[in-house]
XYZ file of C-alpha atoms in Angstrom:
370
model
C 81.407 106.992 151.782
C 83.109 105.802 148.555
C 86.343 107.572 147.757
C 87.014 107.977 144.034
C 90.729 107.949 143.282
C 91.867 110.219 140.435
C 92.985 108.273 137.332
C 96.688 108.353 136.631
C 97.619 110.123 133.459
C 99.157 108.102 130.640
C 102.927 108.491 130.428
C 103.873 110.695 127.475
C 107.104 111.800 125.842
C 106.195 115.450 126.211
C 108.659 118.370 126.238
C 109.711 119.759 129.644
C 107.714 122.162 131.763
C 109.747 125.077 130.496
C 108.221 124.455 127.079
C 104.675 123.961 128.357
C 104.869 120.150 128.651
C 103.752 117.903 131.473
C 107.057 116.275 132.429
C 108.766 118.161 135.247
C 112.131 117.834 136.889
C 110.458 116.433 140.003
C 108.247 113.873 138.216
C 110.819 112.641 135.679
C 113.523 110.050 136.148
C 115.609 110.726 133.007
C 117.749 113.807 132.479
C 118.705 114.481 128.853
C 121.718 116.721 128.292
C 121.739 118.348 124.856
C 124.455 120.250 123.020
C 124.371 123.066 120.532
C 124.331 120.878 117.422
C 126.965 120.867 114.695
C 130.433 119.934 115.936
C 130.031 121.523 119.369
C 130.627 119.207 122.322
C 129.261 121.608 124.929
C 126.127 120.526 126.827
C 123.907 123.594 126.723
C 120.348 122.415 127.474
C 118.446 120.036 129.718
C 115.264 118.086 129.053
C 113.416 115.771 131.449
C 111.589 112.594 130.466
C 110.446 109.166 131.636
C 113.258 106.655 131.311
C 110.893 103.657 131.161
C 109.210 105.079 128.060
C 112.239 106.402 126.179
C 114.417 103.329 126.682
C 111.799 101.351 124.718
C 111.761 103.928 121.955
C 115.542 104.395 121.607
C 118.200 101.680 121.608
C 120.805 104.412 122.174
C 119.148 105.540 125.410
C 118.653 101.938 126.554
C 122.392 101.285 126.099
C 123.926 104.610 127.136
C 121.806 106.064 129.919
C 123.653 105.969 133.255
C 122.493 106.251 136.828
C 123.218 109.631 138.340
C 123.489 108.577 141.959
C 123.625 112.136 143.259
C 120.231 113.129 141.814
C 118.824 109.576 141.809
C 117.877 109.788 138.096
C 119.116 108.270 134.872
C 121.168 110.549 132.646
C 122.056 110.476 128.933
C 124.061 112.913 126.788
C 123.515 114.086 123.186
C 126.306 116.678 122.712
C 125.782 116.917 118.908
C 121.996 117.286 119.074
C 120.455 120.718 119.578
C 117.363 121.287 121.703
C 115.135 122.341 118.794
C 115.775 119.099 116.893
C 115.270 117.029 120.040
C 111.937 118.697 120.829
C 110.727 118.077 117.282
C 111.786 114.407 117.472
C 109.867 113.950 120.716
C 106.829 115.822 119.371
C 106.289 113.319 116.545
C 106.873 110.348 118.845
C 104.495 111.721 121.461
C 101.872 112.828 118.904
C 102.217 110.549 115.827
C 98.857 111.765 114.559
C 100.447 115.139 113.746
C 101.310 115.475 110.071
C 105.010 115.126 109.335
C 106.093 117.129 106.295
C 108.830 116.195 103.858
C 110.973 118.961 105.353
C 110.466 117.408 108.818
C 111.392 113.950 107.512
C 114.567 115.243 105.862
C 115.689 117.048 109.017
C 114.900 114.178 111.431
C 115.777 111.010 109.498
C 119.471 110.985 110.471
C 118.958 111.823 114.177
C 116.275 109.146 114.454
C 118.612 106.679 112.726
C 121.753 107.646 114.641
C 120.083 107.291 118.034
C 118.017 104.195 117.363
C 114.489 105.647 117.336
C 112.879 102.971 115.123
C 109.390 104.467 115.240
C 110.567 107.926 114.186
C 112.857 106.388 111.554
C 109.854 104.581 110.025
C 107.780 107.798 110.006
C 110.495 109.604 108.040
C 110.864 106.761 105.546
C 107.112 106.660 104.905
C 107.060 110.399 104.166
C 110.075 110.222 101.825
C 108.630 107.183 100.043
C 105.505 109.221 99.297
C 107.705 111.959 97.834
C 109.567 109.507 95.563
C 106.356 107.823 94.451
C 104.891 111.206 93.448
C 107.884 112.204 91.280
C 106.062 111.325 87.994
C 103.248 113.689 89.012
C 105.781 116.452 89.705
C 107.255 115.823 86.245
C 103.863 116.268 84.596
C 103.402 119.561 86.397
C 106.995 120.605 85.600
C 107.491 121.129 89.336
C 110.131 118.498 90.080
C 113.043 119.975 92.043
C 116.197 118.062 91.042
C 118.200 119.608 93.892
C 115.641 118.301 96.374
C 115.588 114.840 94.772
C 119.392 114.472 94.850
C 119.634 115.764 98.432
C 116.841 113.447 99.625
C 118.270 110.398 97.850
C 121.701 110.882 99.425
C 120.081 111.449 102.814
C 118.203 108.127 102.462
C 121.510 106.342 101.954
C 123.129 108.066 104.955
C 120.101 107.497 107.215
C 119.713 103.794 106.300
C 116.256 104.263 104.754
C 116.567 101.095 102.686
C 113.129 100.975 101.054
C 113.229 104.670 100.107
C 116.807 104.346 98.847
C 115.783 101.489 96.542
C 112.921 103.498 95.016
C 115.081 106.605 94.664
C 117.971 104.713 93.060
C 115.651 103.087 90.516
C 114.372 106.543 89.543
C 117.947 107.887 89.307
C 119.036 105.032 87.013
C 115.983 105.462 84.791
C 116.785 109.152 84.348
C 120.512 108.637 83.745
C 119.611 106.291 80.865
C 116.787 108.416 79.469
C 117.695 109.578 75.965
C 114.863 112.058 75.490
C 115.531 115.770 75.303
C 112.639 116.686 77.605
C 113.039 118.443 80.968
C 113.425 115.264 82.986
C 115.894 113.055 81.162
C 119.596 112.776 81.946
C 119.933 116.505 81.240
C 118.035 117.219 84.476
C 121.319 116.617 86.349
C 124.058 119.244 86.524
C 127.749 118.453 86.944
C 127.417 119.222 90.677
C 124.560 116.705 90.939
C 126.645 114.029 89.202
C 129.606 114.735 91.509
C 127.383 114.107 94.535
C 125.830 110.984 92.993
C 129.149 109.347 92.030
C 129.159 106.826 94.945
C 125.626 105.667 94.127
C 126.262 105.461 90.368
C 129.509 103.516 90.901
C 127.744 101.126 93.268
C 124.986 100.468 90.718
C 127.413 99.941 87.821
C 129.191 97.342 89.930
C 126.074 95.567 91.272
C 123.474 95.851 88.478
C 124.492 94.111 85.210
C 121.476 95.435 83.295
C 122.243 99.048 84.232
C 125.949 98.522 83.441
C 125.128 97.157 79.974
C 123.188 100.337 79.090
C 125.282 102.965 80.879
C 128.104 104.396 78.718
C 130.689 104.136 81.536
C 131.224 100.476 82.393
C 133.574 100.322 85.404
C 133.516 101.584 88.971
C 137.017 103.031 88.487
C 135.967 105.133 85.480
C 133.041 106.601 87.436
C 135.128 107.360 90.520
C 137.605 109.278 88.353
C 137.568 113.040 88.993
C 137.000 113.510 85.245
C 133.789 111.461 85.138
C 131.186 114.154 86.028
C 132.421 116.491 83.289
C 132.727 113.683 80.734
C 129.215 112.468 81.507
C 127.656 115.916 81.092
C 129.516 116.514 77.809
C 128.549 113.052 76.545
C 124.916 113.649 77.490
C 124.664 117.095 75.906
C 126.464 115.973 72.752
C 124.440 112.816 72.371
C 121.147 114.640 72.914
C 122.072 117.289 70.355
C 122.831 114.530 67.848
C 119.560 112.830 68.776
C 117.641 116.032 67.991
C 119.338 116.313 64.598
C 118.644 112.656 63.962
C 114.974 112.940 64.924
C 114.382 116.078 62.895
C 116.421 115.588 59.740
C 117.721 112.092 58.973
C 115.156 110.715 56.541
C 117.178 107.972 54.856
C 120.577 106.332 54.493
C 122.464 105.004 51.461
C 124.004 101.554 51.886
C 126.864 100.323 49.700
C 128.484 96.880 49.794
C 132.163 96.251 49.117
C 131.524 93.295 46.784
C 128.600 92.144 44.665
C 125.933 90.458 46.776
C 123.686 87.523 45.898
C 120.749 89.938 45.651
C 120.406 93.594 44.662
C 121.436 95.052 47.997
C 122.885 98.548 47.445
C 120.623 101.585 47.489
C 118.589 103.986 49.602
C 117.026 102.744 52.846
C 114.159 104.981 54.043
C 113.528 105.596 57.730
C 110.598 103.517 58.923
C 108.152 104.089 61.774
C 106.517 100.662 61.550
C 106.343 99.297 65.151
C 106.069 95.714 63.889
C 109.707 95.836 62.803
C 110.742 95.193 66.415
C 113.289 98.013 66.621
C 113.245 101.474 68.120
C 114.910 102.895 64.969
C 115.088 101.292 61.524
C 115.665 101.994 57.825
C 114.054 99.853 55.128
C 114.786 99.366 51.439
C 111.562 99.786 49.494
C 112.263 97.112 46.885
C 111.685 93.461 47.750
C 114.537 91.075 46.902
C 114.186 87.367 46.078
C 116.558 84.492 46.823
C 115.646 80.881 45.929
C 111.959 81.771 45.573
C 111.815 83.436 49.011
C 111.100 87.173 49.208
C 112.987 89.371 51.664
C 112.931 92.993 52.805
C 116.308 94.487 53.707
C 116.607 96.632 56.832
C 119.159 98.488 58.914
C 117.967 98.720 62.489
C 119.056 99.157 66.093
C 118.279 96.337 68.496
C 118.303 96.902 72.258
C 121.467 95.560 73.956
C 122.926 94.431 70.593
C 123.302 97.622 68.625
C 122.991 98.270 64.883
C 122.457 95.356 62.493
C 121.680 94.777 58.817
C 118.835 92.284 58.448
C 117.074 90.312 55.734
C 113.464 89.818 56.818
C 111.192 87.310 55.121
C 108.447 89.130 53.267
C 104.996 88.056 52.180
C 101.923 89.860 50.938
C 99.261 87.190 51.514
C 97.308 87.046 54.772
C 98.777 83.637 55.535
C 102.318 84.936 55.074
C 101.646 87.958 57.259
C 100.379 85.770 60.096
C 103.354 83.428 59.843
C 106.445 83.893 62.011
C 108.847 85.579 59.600
C 112.497 84.689 59.475
C 114.947 87.437 60.362
C 118.533 86.840 59.254
C 121.230 89.131 60.659
C 123.681 89.697 57.816
C 126.066 92.235 59.387
C 126.346 93.789 62.828
C 128.306 96.592 64.473
C 129.556 95.172 67.798
C 130.344 98.541 69.409
C 127.195 100.461 68.482
C 124.923 99.787 71.493
C 124.887 103.461 72.501
C 125.335 105.216 69.134
C 122.535 107.325 67.698
C 123.411 106.842 64.001
C 124.130 103.516 62.312
C 127.951 103.442 61.923
C 129.442 104.434 58.570
C 131.780 101.404 58.490
C 133.400 98.720 60.690
C 130.565 96.268 60.093
C 131.156 92.598 60.890
C 129.716 89.826 58.688
C 127.457 87.465 60.658
C 125.740 85.209 58.085
C 127.368 83.372 55.123
C 124.629 84.781 52.889
C 126.362 88.168 53.183
C 129.632 88.935 51.399
C 132.386 91.431 52.178
C 131.244 94.396 54.237
C 129.042 97.487 53.925
C 129.338 101.240 54.356
C 126.677 103.877 55.007
C 126.045 107.522 54.100
C 123.491 109.754 55.870
C 120.873 111.672 53.868
C 119.725 114.969 55.435
C 117.177 116.815 53.308
C 118.602 115.464 50.075
C 122.261 115.990 51.024
C 124.421 112.924 51.594
C 127.172 113.092 54.220
């Protein structure tokens, strides 16, 4: 008669028998001693597992488990890890098909990282990456939680989630530089948020030249100052208030030169919205000026990374002239105006010999010059 042997069950990382799992004290060969979490060093709970399975999953267990000769089992201690967190860690390793939530990922990322559980660490990073990648959708629905974003970003740094940290930092930098007055520009951060983000901001100012060139605080030391968070918030609120005034009311500027120019230069420059001018903000004099049979339009505009400039731009009305690459001659520039909302009133520096002396500017709000 043929005897059919029962099939051995696949080894699993299940919780102990006390919690309804399959691993028992008698069948296991790894005793896990757990503490109460926090700063407690007391060992309050026991869990039983298969050493051969867990040593592959955790570099910490592979290195720190010791042979308990008395009970003839391996033994490892986690005095700072509570039983509830441990059981949840094992649950996702034993049943990876179960859906991990963002809350789960946030609570488990550091334990997985601290104790060398690469598989669990990767699960948490994948979940947090999905959260960061969906931030634009949360913005559209006005449901983005800034507290949650800041907390998760800092956790990524602490838990060595490198890919998620990179995505989160890029989003942070984009928002810190965002000049709009909508809900999710730099005003989304409170002073407390900025205080917590100081190490990341300082690191980016030091390592990312492009970010440093656009951020109003240029050195790591200035950002690590205790005064920085308050200064940044005040700068942001003040600049955005000015931006709103600028957007709503500044229709034109009046430009005056200190000496007579080669062409009729002085006068009113009207704010332009023509995208072909190659500037985010510009003011244009309506009259065309001519020098040695070449027609020019005069403009005051802000150029990214350079700041405010006064330009003579070659002008033509024929189709051929419009298709041609037009010359743009920078006459004056303001070297310290990369982050200013208004074109500066004075302190302009002559750039081209065509220009003479210097210029000054007045702002025209609803017919009033200031």
